[in-house]
Amino acid sequence: MDHFTYQDGILHAEHVPLPEIAASVGTPFYCYSAATLTRHYQVFAEAFREIPTLICFAVKANGNLAVLRTLARLGAGADTVSEGEIRKALAAGVPPQKIVFSGVGKTRGEMRFALKSGIGQFNVESPEELEILSEEAVAHGGKARVTIRVNPDVDAGSHDKISTGRKTDKFGVAWESVLPSSARARVLPGIRIVGVTCHIGSQLTKLEPFRAAFARIVHLVKELRAGGHTIEVLDLGGGLGIPYDSAKEIPPLPADYARMVLDQVQHLGCKLMLEPGRLIAGNAGILVARVVLTKRTPHRTFVIVDAGMNDLMRPSLYDAWHEILPVKEANGDASPVDVVGPVCETADVFGKQRLLPAMQPGDLLAFRSCGAYGASMASTYNARLLVPEVMAHGDAFHIIRARQSYEAMLASDSIPSWLE
Ligand code: LLP
């Protein structure tokens, strides 16, 4: 459930009409709903109330400080993958001990920053990384709290490019190498192994792959304990999918996911950690664009909007499907059109053969389910400005990131002296 609904024929974010935001900030823009973010977090957290659980929002899904602050206020921690994301989480008010640092390629500089910041946990993805982290932790004067990220060799059954748990993927320590790696970690002076973690992919719409991966994790926890390790943390990653097209895919509800998790792991007595991104933010945000013109050829009708693949990469990168709605509700005839952006790439398509009413220049369209991996993946390709982000809250809205300016865009390049 979200808070983007038609009221008197106009699409609203909570109680704010989207044309009012468009008039204020121009188009395109991202718009989030504070109430939806809050609700998604609370429904997920509630599902795990039976055991101590820390929910670390995956910052990569949406790193806007206002989004992170909204979730931090509710008690969320942060799953981060770079110094930038750690800085964002800290700036948003996430307590350092609730910050997890994941990723296959943490640099020494990033490790040092994380150690200095006092973050709660490093999710380590290779034996090589263990050695480097140990050196840095010793230099820092302590031990890093570490979970080993296990690659359980389970296919998430999601899009190939967002599946991470197969043995040929770059993520995690191969499950059969976890015991030797942990044994080595015990003698490393800068490492304290506290648990295990896994994340097999994103936008999973079935429970089965999770179940298979977690079964392997449970088995490993028992083996690690038998080997003398104190395993107190189980970080089960993110990945639960959301309905982009509710006619086609209905992912498990958080309650069903939680039941499956608890049934499998509760007996271990570990503190549970989860790293949802999309589930919290995906349907809490939309992208609003304006129609530039409708182009008719003998073969196709193209509705060309002022947002491009640089603003929302998911359709071009993963063939992702996002619902496209006219902001002004239309009940008349609809015909199939291709909704495309202005970027000079054939891949700059938001939707093919979508049924939409006749669109005039200036009309507004909303792309749903863009709160996760929308703004956070945007680029300035084709020298297009990063678009603003707005958060609606009841009948008010706030610009939580202003549109980039052309001055800032030009000022970021510099011409060498020999060209002056
Ligand atoms: N934890 C780790 C270690 C991750 O790598 C990810 C996502 C998450 C948590 C959060 O996963 P979620 O709950 O959001 O599924 N750009 C792609 C998604 C890439 C996800 C990468 N890792 C997309 O737009 O579909």
Coordinates of C-alpha atoms and ligand atoms in Angstrom, one line a residue:
M1 CA 0.0 0.0 0.0
D2 CA 1.2 3.5 -0.8
H3 CA 0.0 7.1 -0.6
F4 CA 0.0 8.0 -4.3
T5 CA -3.7 8.1 -5.2
Y6 CA -6.1 10.0 -7.4
Q7 CA -8.1 12.6 -5.6
D8 CA -10.7 14.5 -7.7
G9 CA -9.1 13.1 -10.8
I10 CA -5.6 14.3 -10.0
L11 CA -2.7 12.1 -8.8
H12 CA -1.6 13.2 -5.3
A13 CA 1.4 12.4 -3.1
E14 CA -0.3 12.0 0.2
H15 CA -2.5 15.2 0.1
V16 CA -0.3 17.2 -2.3
P17 CA -1.5 17.4 -5.9
L18 CA 1.5 16.5 -8.1
P19 CA 0.9 19.5 -10.5
E20 CA 1.5 21.8 -7.6
I21 CA 4.9 20.2 -7.0
A22 CA 5.6 20.4 -10.7
A23 CA 4.8 24.1 -10.8
S24 CA 7.1 24.7 -7.9
V25 CA 10.2 22.6 -8.8
G26 CA 9.7 22.0 -12.6
T27 CA 10.0 18.5 -14.2
P28 CA 11.3 15.9 -14.0
F29 CA 11.3 15.3 -10.3
Y30 CA 11.3 12.4 -7.8
C31 CA 8.6 12.5 -5.2
Y32 CA 8.6 10.4 -2.0
S33 CA 5.9 9.9 0.5
A34 CA 7.0 10.1 4.2
A35 CA 3.9 8.1 5.3
T36 CA 4.6 5.3 2.8
L37 CA 8.3 5.0 3.9
T38 CA 7.2 4.9 7.5
R39 CA 4.5 2.3 6.9
H40 CA 6.8 0.0 4.9
Y41 CA 9.4 0.2 7.6
Q42 CA 6.9 -0.5 10.4
V43 CA 5.2 -3.4 8.6
F44 CA 8.6 -5.0 8.1
A45 CA 9.8 -4.4 11.6
E46 CA 6.6 -5.6 13.1
A47 CA 6.9 -8.9 11.3
F48 CA 10.1 -9.6 13.2
R49 CA 9.0 -8.4 16.6
E50 CA 9.4 -11.9 18.1
I51 CA 13.2 -11.7 18.2
P52 CA 15.7 -8.9 18.6
T53 CA 16.2 -7.6 15.0
L54 CA 18.1 -4.7 13.6
I55 CA 16.8 -3.5 10.2
C56 CA 19.6 -1.8 8.3
F57 CA 18.2 0.1 5.3
A58 CA 20.3 -0.5 2.2
V59 CA 21.5 3.1 1.5
K60 CA 22.2 2.2 -2.1
A61 CA 18.5 2.0 -2.7
N62 CA 17.9 5.6 -1.7
G63 CA 20.6 7.7 -0.1
N64 CA 18.8 11.0 0.3
L65 CA 19.4 12.3 3.8
A66 CA 15.8 13.1 4.4
V67 CA 14.8 9.5 3.5
L68 CA 17.6 8.1 5.8
R69 CA 16.6 10.5 8.6
T70 CA 12.9 9.4 8.3
L71 CA 14.0 5.8 8.7
A72 CA 16.7 6.5 11.4
R73 CA 14.0 8.1 13.5
L74 CA 12.0 4.9 13.4
G75 CA 15.1 3.0 14.6
A76 CA 16.6 1.8 11.4
G77 CA 20.3 1.2 10.9
A78 CA 22.1 1.4 7.6
D79 CA 23.7 -1.1 5.2
T80 CA 26.4 0.7 3.4
V81 CA 28.9 -0.1 0.6
S82 CA 31.1 2.9 0.4
E83 CA 32.6 5.7 2.5
G84 CA 30.1 8.0 0.9
E85 CA 27.2 5.9 2.1
I86 CA 28.7 5.7 5.6
R87 CA 29.0 9.5 5.6
K88 CA 25.4 9.8 4.4
A89 CA 24.1 7.5 7.1
L90 CA 26.1 9.3 9.8
A91 CA 24.9 12.7 8.5
A92 CA 21.3 11.5 8.6
G93 CA 21.7 10.6 12.3
V94 CA 22.1 6.8 12.1
P95 CA 24.1 5.8 15.2
P96 CA 27.5 4.4 14.1
Q97 CA 27.0 1.1 15.9
K98 CA 23.9 0.5 13.7
I99 CA 25.9 0.9 10.5
V100 CA 27.1 -2.2 8.5
F101 CA 29.8 -1.9 5.9
S102 CA 29.3 -4.5 3.0
G103 CA 31.0 -4.7 -0.4
V104 CA 33.6 -6.8 -2.3
G105 CA 36.0 -4.0 -2.8
K106 CA 36.4 -1.9 0.4
T107 CA 39.6 0.1 0.1
R108 CA 42.0 0.6 2.9
G109 CA 41.0 4.2 3.1
E110 CA 37.3 3.3 3.4
M111 CA 38.2 0.7 6.1
R112 CA 40.1 3.4 8.0
F113 CA 37.2 5.8 7.8
A114 CA 34.8 3.1 8.9
L115 CA 37.0 2.1 11.9
K116 CA 37.5 5.7 12.9
S117 CA 33.7 6.3 12.7
G118 CA 33.1 3.3 15.1
I119 CA 30.7 1.5 12.8
G120 CA 29.1 -1.6 14.2
Q121 CA 30.0 -4.3 11.7
F122 CA 32.0 -5.2 8.6
N123 CA 30.5 -7.8 6.3
V124 CA 33.6 -9.3 4.8
E125 CA 33.5 -10.9 1.4
S126 CA 36.8 -12.7 0.9
P127 CA 39.7 -14.2 2.8
E128 CA 41.9 -11.6 1.2
E129 CA 39.8 -8.8 2.6
L130 CA 40.0 -10.4 6.1
E131 CA 43.8 -10.0 6.0
I132 CA 43.7 -6.4 5.0
L133 CA 41.0 -5.4 7.4
S134 CA 42.9 -7.1 10.2
E135 CA 46.0 -4.9 9.4
E136 CA 43.9 -1.8 9.4
A137 CA 42.1 -2.6 12.6
V138 CA 45.4 -3.3 14.4
A139 CA 46.8 0.0 13.1
H140 CA 43.6 1.6 14.4
G141 CA 44.2 0.0 17.8
G142 CA 41.4 -2.6 18.1
K143 CA 39.5 -5.4 16.5
A144 CA 36.9 -5.1 13.8
R145 CA 33.5 -6.8 14.4
V146 CA 33.1 -9.0 11.4
T147 CA 30.5 -11.2 9.8
I148 CA 31.6 -13.5 6.9
R149 CA 29.4 -13.0 3.9
V150 CA 28.6 -16.5 2.6
N151 CA 28.0 -17.2 -1.0
P152 CA 25.6 -20.1 -0.6
D153 CA 25.5 -21.0 -4.4
V154 CA 21.8 -20.4 -4.7
D155 CA 20.1 -18.8 -7.7
A156 CA 17.8 -16.1 -6.6
G157 CA 15.7 -16.6 -9.7
S158 CA 15.7 -12.8 -10.2
H159 CA 17.1 -10.8 -13.1
D160 CA 20.6 -12.1 -14.0
K161 CA 22.1 -8.7 -13.2
I162 CA 20.7 -8.5 -9.7
S163 CA 21.4 -12.1 -8.6
T164 CA 24.4 -12.3 -6.3
G165 CA 24.4 -15.7 -4.6
R166 CA 25.6 -18.1 -7.3
K167 CA 29.0 -19.6 -7.0
T168 CA 30.3 -17.7 -10.1
D169 CA 29.1 -14.3 -8.8
K170 CA 31.7 -12.1 -7.3
F171 CA 30.0 -11.8 -3.9
G172 CA 30.8 -13.5 -0.6
V173 CA 33.0 -16.4 0.5
A174 CA 32.2 -19.7 -1.2
W175 CA 30.2 -21.6 1.4
E176 CA 32.7 -24.5 1.4
S177 CA 35.5 -22.0 2.2
V178 CA 33.8 -20.4 5.2
L179 CA 35.2 -22.8 7.8
P180 CA 38.8 -22.4 6.7
S181 CA 38.4 -18.6 6.4
S182 CA 36.9 -18.4 9.8
A183 CA 39.7 -20.5 11.3
R184 CA 42.2 -18.2 9.8
A185 CA 40.3 -15.2 11.1
R186 CA 40.7 -16.5 14.7
V187 CA 44.4 -16.0 14.5
L188 CA 44.2 -12.6 12.9
P189 CA 44.8 -10.0 15.6
G190 CA 42.4 -7.3 14.2
I191 CA 39.4 -9.5 13.5
R192 CA 36.5 -10.6 15.8
I193 CA 34.1 -12.9 14.0
V194 CA 30.6 -12.3 15.4
G195 CA 28.4 -13.9 12.8
V196 CA 27.6 -14.7 9.2
T197 CA 25.7 -12.9 6.5
C198 CA 24.3 -13.6 3.1
H199 CA 22.4 -11.7 0.4
I200 CA 21.5 -13.7 -2.7
G201 CA 20.0 -11.0 -4.8
S202 CA 17.3 -8.4 -5.2
Q203 CA 13.7 -8.3 -6.3
L204 CA 13.1 -11.9 -5.2
T205 CA 9.4 -12.8 -5.7
K206 CA 9.5 -16.4 -4.3
L207 CA 10.5 -17.6 -0.8
E208 CA 12.1 -20.8 -2.0
P209 CA 15.6 -19.3 -2.9
F210 CA 15.7 -17.6 0.5
R211 CA 14.8 -20.8 2.2
A212 CA 17.5 -22.7 0.4
A213 CA 20.2 -20.1 1.2
F214 CA 19.2 -19.7 4.8
A215 CA 19.2 -23.5 5.3
R216 CA 22.8 -23.5 4.2
I217 CA 23.6 -20.6 6.6
V218 CA 22.0 -22.4 9.6
H219 CA 24.1 -25.4 8.9
L220 CA 27.2 -23.2 8.7
V221 CA 26.4 -21.5 12.0
K222 CA 26.2 -24.9 13.7
E223 CA 29.5 -26.0 12.2
L224 CA 31.2 -22.7 13.2
R225 CA 29.9 -23.0 16.7
A226 CA 31.1 -26.6 16.9
G227 CA 34.5 -25.2 15.8
G228 CA 34.5 -22.9 18.8
H229 CA 33.3 -19.7 17.2
T230 CA 30.9 -17.5 19.1
I231 CA 28.2 -16.7 16.5
E232 CA 25.9 -14.2 17.8
V233 CA 24.7 -12.3 14.7
L234 CA 22.8 -13.5 11.7
D235 CA 22.6 -10.9 8.9
L236 CA 20.2 -12.2 6.2
G237 CA 20.6 -9.3 3.8
G238 CA 17.8 -7.8 1.7
G239 CA 16.2 -8.9 -1.5
L240 CA 12.5 -9.2 -0.8
G241 CA 10.7 -8.1 -4.0
I242 CA 7.9 -5.6 -4.4
P243 CA 4.9 -5.6 -6.8
Y244 CA 5.9 -3.5 -9.8
D245 CA 3.2 -5.0 -11.9
S246 CA 0.7 -6.5 -9.4
A247 CA -1.2 -8.2 -12.3
K248 CA 1.9 -10.3 -13.0
E249 CA 3.9 -10.8 -9.8
I250 CA 2.8 -10.9 -6.2
P251 CA 5.9 -11.2 -4.0
P252 CA 5.5 -12.8 -0.5
L253 CA 4.2 -10.4 2.2
P254 CA 6.7 -9.3 4.8
A255 CA 4.8 -11.4 7.4
D256 CA 5.2 -14.6 5.3
Y257 CA 8.8 -13.8 4.7
A258 CA 9.3 -13.3 8.4
R259 CA 7.6 -16.5 9.3
M260 CA 9.9 -18.4 7.0
V261 CA 12.9 -16.7 8.4
L262 CA 11.9 -17.2 12.0
D263 CA 11.0 -20.8 11.5
Q264 CA 14.5 -21.5 10.2
V265 CA 16.7 -19.4 12.4
Q266 CA 14.9 -18.6 15.7
H267 CA 16.3 -21.7 17.5
L268 CA 19.9 -20.4 16.9
G269 CA 19.3 -17.6 19.4
C270 CA 21.2 -15.1 17.3
K271 CA 20.5 -11.4 17.0
L272 CA 18.9 -11.0 13.6
M273 CA 19.9 -8.3 11.1
L274 CA 18.2 -7.5 7.8
E275 CA 19.1 -5.2 5.0
P276 CA 16.0 -4.3 3.0
G277 CA 16.2 -1.5 0.5
R278 CA 13.6 -1.9 -2.3
L279 CA 10.9 -3.1 0.0
I280 CA 11.1 0.0 2.2
A281 CA 11.6 2.7 -0.5
G282 CA 10.6 1.2 -3.9
N283 CA 6.9 2.0 -3.7
A284 CA 7.4 5.1 -1.6
G285 CA 8.6 7.1 -4.5
I286 CA 7.6 8.1 -8.0
L287 CA 9.2 10.0 -10.9
V288 CA 7.1 12.7 -12.5
A289 CA 7.9 13.8 -16.0
R290 CA 6.3 16.2 -18.5
V291 CA 5.3 15.2 -22.1
V292 CA 7.5 17.1 -24.6
L293 CA 5.6 16.0 -27.6
T294 CA 3.9 13.0 -29.1
K295 CA 5.5 11.8 -32.3
R296 CA 3.6 9.7 -34.7
T297 CA 5.3 7.6 -37.4
P298 CA 3.7 5.1 -39.7
H299 CA 4.8 2.4 -37.3
R300 CA 4.6 3.7 -33.8
T301 CA 3.4 6.5 -31.6
F302 CA 6.1 7.8 -29.2
V303 CA 5.2 9.9 -26.2
I304 CA 8.5 11.7 -25.6
V305 CA 8.9 12.9 -22.0
D306 CA 11.5 15.2 -20.4
A307 CA 12.9 12.4 -18.2
G308 CA 15.5 10.1 -19.6
M309 CA 17.3 6.9 -18.9
N310 CA 19.9 8.9 -17.0
D311 CA 17.2 9.9 -14.5
L312 CA 15.8 6.3 -14.1
M313 CA 18.1 3.6 -15.4
R314 CA 16.1 0.5 -14.4
P315 CA 14.1 0.0 -17.6
S316 CA 17.2 0.4 -19.9
L317 CA 19.5 -1.6 -17.6
Y318 CA 17.3 -4.4 -16.5
D319 CA 14.3 -4.2 -18.8
A320 CA 12.4 -3.3 -15.7
W321 CA 8.7 -2.6 -15.9
H322 CA 7.4 0.5 -14.2
E323 CA 3.7 1.5 -14.2
I324 CA 3.1 4.7 -16.1
L325 CA 0.1 6.8 -15.1
P326 CA -1.3 10.1 -16.4
V327 CA -1.3 12.6 -13.5
K328 CA -4.7 13.8 -14.7
E329 CA -6.9 10.7 -14.5
A330 CA -8.4 9.9 -17.9
N331 CA -11.4 7.7 -18.5
G332 CA -11.5 8.0 -22.3
D333 CA -10.0 6.0 -25.0
A334 CA -6.5 4.6 -24.5
S335 CA -4.1 3.5 -27.3
P336 CA -0.7 1.8 -27.3
V337 CA 2.3 4.1 -27.2
D338 CA 6.0 3.8 -26.5
V339 CA 7.0 6.2 -23.7
V340 CA 10.6 7.3 -24.3
G341 CA 13.0 9.9 -23.1
P342 CA 15.1 12.4 -25.1
V343 CA 18.5 10.7 -24.5
C344 CA 20.4 9.7 -27.7
E345 CA 20.2 5.9 -27.0
T346 CA 17.8 3.4 -28.4
A347 CA 17.6 2.0 -24.8
D348 CA 16.1 5.2 -23.6
V349 CA 12.6 3.7 -23.3
F350 CA 10.4 3.7 -20.2
G351 CA 7.7 1.5 -21.6
K352 CA 6.7 -0.1 -24.9
Q353 CA 3.1 -0.3 -26.2
R354 CA 1.6 1.0 -23.0
L355 CA -2.1 1.9 -23.1
L356 CA -2.4 5.6 -22.4
P357 CA -4.9 8.3 -23.3
A358 CA -3.9 10.8 -26.0
M359 CA -1.1 12.9 -24.4
Q360 CA -0.5 16.6 -25.2
P361 CA 2.7 18.5 -24.8
G362 CA 2.8 19.7 -21.2
D363 CA 0.8 16.8 -19.7
L364 CA 2.3 15.1 -16.7
L365 CA 3.1 11.4 -16.4
A366 CA 4.1 9.5 -13.2
F367 CA 6.3 6.5 -13.2
R368 CA 5.5 4.4 -10.2
S369 CA 7.8 2.3 -7.9
C370 CA 10.8 4.6 -8.4
G371 CA 11.7 5.2 -4.7
A372 CA 14.5 2.6 -4.8
Y373 CA 17.3 2.6 -7.3
G374 CA 15.9 5.6 -9.1
A375 CA 17.5 8.8 -8.0
S376 CA 20.4 6.9 -6.4
M377 CA 21.4 5.5 -9.8
A378 CA 20.9 8.6 -11.8
S379 CA 23.6 10.2 -13.9
T380 CA 24.2 13.4 -15.9
Y381 CA 24.6 11.5 -19.2
N382 CA 23.9 13.8 -22.2
A383 CA 24.8 16.7 -19.9
R384 CA 21.4 16.5 -18.2
L385 CA 21.0 17.9 -14.8
L386 CA 20.4 15.7 -11.8
V387 CA 16.7 16.1 -11.0
P388 CA 15.2 17.3 -7.8
E389 CA 13.8 15.1 -5.0
V390 CA 10.8 16.1 -3.0
M391 CA 9.2 14.6 0.0
A392 CA 5.5 14.8 0.7
H393 CA 4.2 14.8 4.3
G394 CA 0.5 15.2 4.7
D395 CA -0.5 18.3 2.8
A396 CA 3.0 19.7 2.8
F397 CA 6.1 19.0 0.7
H398 CA 9.7 19.8 1.0
I399 CA 12.5 19.9 -1.6
I400 CA 14.9 17.4 -0.2
R401 CA 17.4 17.9 -3.0
A402 CA 17.3 20.9 -5.4
R403 CA 17.8 20.5 -9.1
Q404 CA 21.5 20.6 -10.0
S405 CA 22.3 23.9 -11.7
Y406 CA 24.1 24.4 -15.1
E407 CA 26.6 26.6 -13.2
A408 CA 27.5 23.7 -10.9
M409 CA 27.7 21.3 -13.9
L410 CA 30.1 23.6 -15.8
A411 CA 32.1 24.5 -12.7
S412 CA 32.9 20.8 -12.0
D413 CA 35.2 20.5 -15.1
S414 CA 38.4 22.4 -15.4
I415 CA 40.5 23.4 -18.4
P416 CA 44.3 22.8 -18.2
S417 CA 46.6 25.8 -18.4
W418 CA 48.1 24.7 -21.8
L419 CA 44.6 25.1 -23.3
E420 CA 44.0 28.6 -21.9
Ligands
LLP1 N1 22.3 -6.0 1.1 C1 23.3 -6.1 0.2 C2 24.6 -6.7 0.5 C3 23.0 -5.8 -1.2 O1 23.9 -5.9 -2.1 C4 21.7 -5.2 -1.5 C5 21.4 -4.8 -2.9 C6 20.8 -5.1 -0.5 C7 21.1 -5.5 0.8 C8 19.4 -4.5 -0.7 O2 18.6 -5.3 -1.5 P1 17.1 -5.0 -1.8 O3 16.4 -5.3 -0.5 O4 16.9 -3.6 -2.2 O5 16.7 -5.9 -2.8 N2 20.0 -1.6 -8.9 C9 19.2 -2.8 -8.9 C10 19.2 -3.5 -7.5 C11 20.7 -3.8 -7.1 C12 20.7 -4.3 -5.7 C13 22.1 -4.4 -5.2 N3 22.2 -4.9 -3.8 C14 17.8 -2.5 -9.3 O6 17.4 -1.4 -9.6 O7 16.9 -3.4 -9.4

